[in-house]
Amino acid sequence: MSNSMKPWREVIVPHPDVLNGTFQQSEFAADLTAVRTGKATPEYGDAKAFYERTFITEGMGRLRC
């Protein structure tokens, strides 16, 4: 029995914008002022959308509470 890990492409499906090559790299860093003033894109301004798209690390999990 092999203990090797599967390639990530066999484990998850990337979001359509990543698959299509249409993602904007600048969107991977939240503009906190835009979030605070309600002017952020839905990926950051809508909490439900944010948590659906984001892998929550241990550190981020501590910040949520």
XYZ file of C-alpha atoms in Angstrom:
65
model
C 0.000 0.000 0.000
C 1.389 3.387 -1.004
C 1.410 6.281 1.456
C 1.820 8.943 -1.211
C -0.619 11.817 -1.361
C -2.893 12.327 -4.341
C -2.224 15.352 -6.569
C -4.346 18.325 -5.508
C -6.213 18.234 -8.831
C -7.606 14.830 -7.843
C -8.721 16.054 -4.418
C -10.389 19.425 -5.081
C -11.845 21.409 -7.965
C -10.601 25.009 -8.172
C -13.084 27.868 -8.404
C -14.182 28.659 -11.983
C -12.166 31.900 -12.091
C -8.995 29.923 -11.367
C -9.854 27.221 -13.907
C -10.620 29.826 -16.578
C -7.568 31.937 -15.800
C -9.736 34.981 -15.099
C -8.887 35.470 -11.414
C -7.293 38.724 -10.370
C -4.222 38.160 -8.230
C -4.812 41.507 -6.526
C -8.093 40.123 -5.135
C -6.162 37.695 -2.935
C -5.354 40.510 -0.512
C -8.360 42.134 1.110
C -8.608 45.903 1.185
C -9.684 46.238 4.809
C -10.760 49.852 4.344
C -13.109 48.753 1.552
C -14.454 45.976 3.792
C -15.026 48.411 6.665
C -16.741 51.025 4.464
C -18.914 48.477 2.651
C -17.180 48.990 -0.704
C -15.390 45.626 -0.922
C -16.077 43.036 -3.591
C -18.519 40.301 -2.482
C -15.629 37.883 -1.925
C -14.540 40.057 1.003
C -17.566 42.181 1.874
C -20.032 39.322 2.282
C -19.022 37.155 5.253
C -20.854 34.074 3.945
C -19.161 34.349 0.533
C -15.786 34.938 2.186
C -15.976 31.852 4.388
C -17.248 29.690 1.511
C -14.199 30.605 -0.606
C -11.530 30.694 2.080
C -9.535 27.919 3.715
C -9.565 28.838 7.376
C -6.115 28.376 8.861
C -5.589 27.838 12.572
C -4.675 31.504 13.025
C -7.733 32.731 11.120
C -9.906 30.439 13.200
C -8.637 32.112 16.362
C -9.477 35.556 14.946
C -13.087 34.651 14.121
C -14.214 34.242 17.719
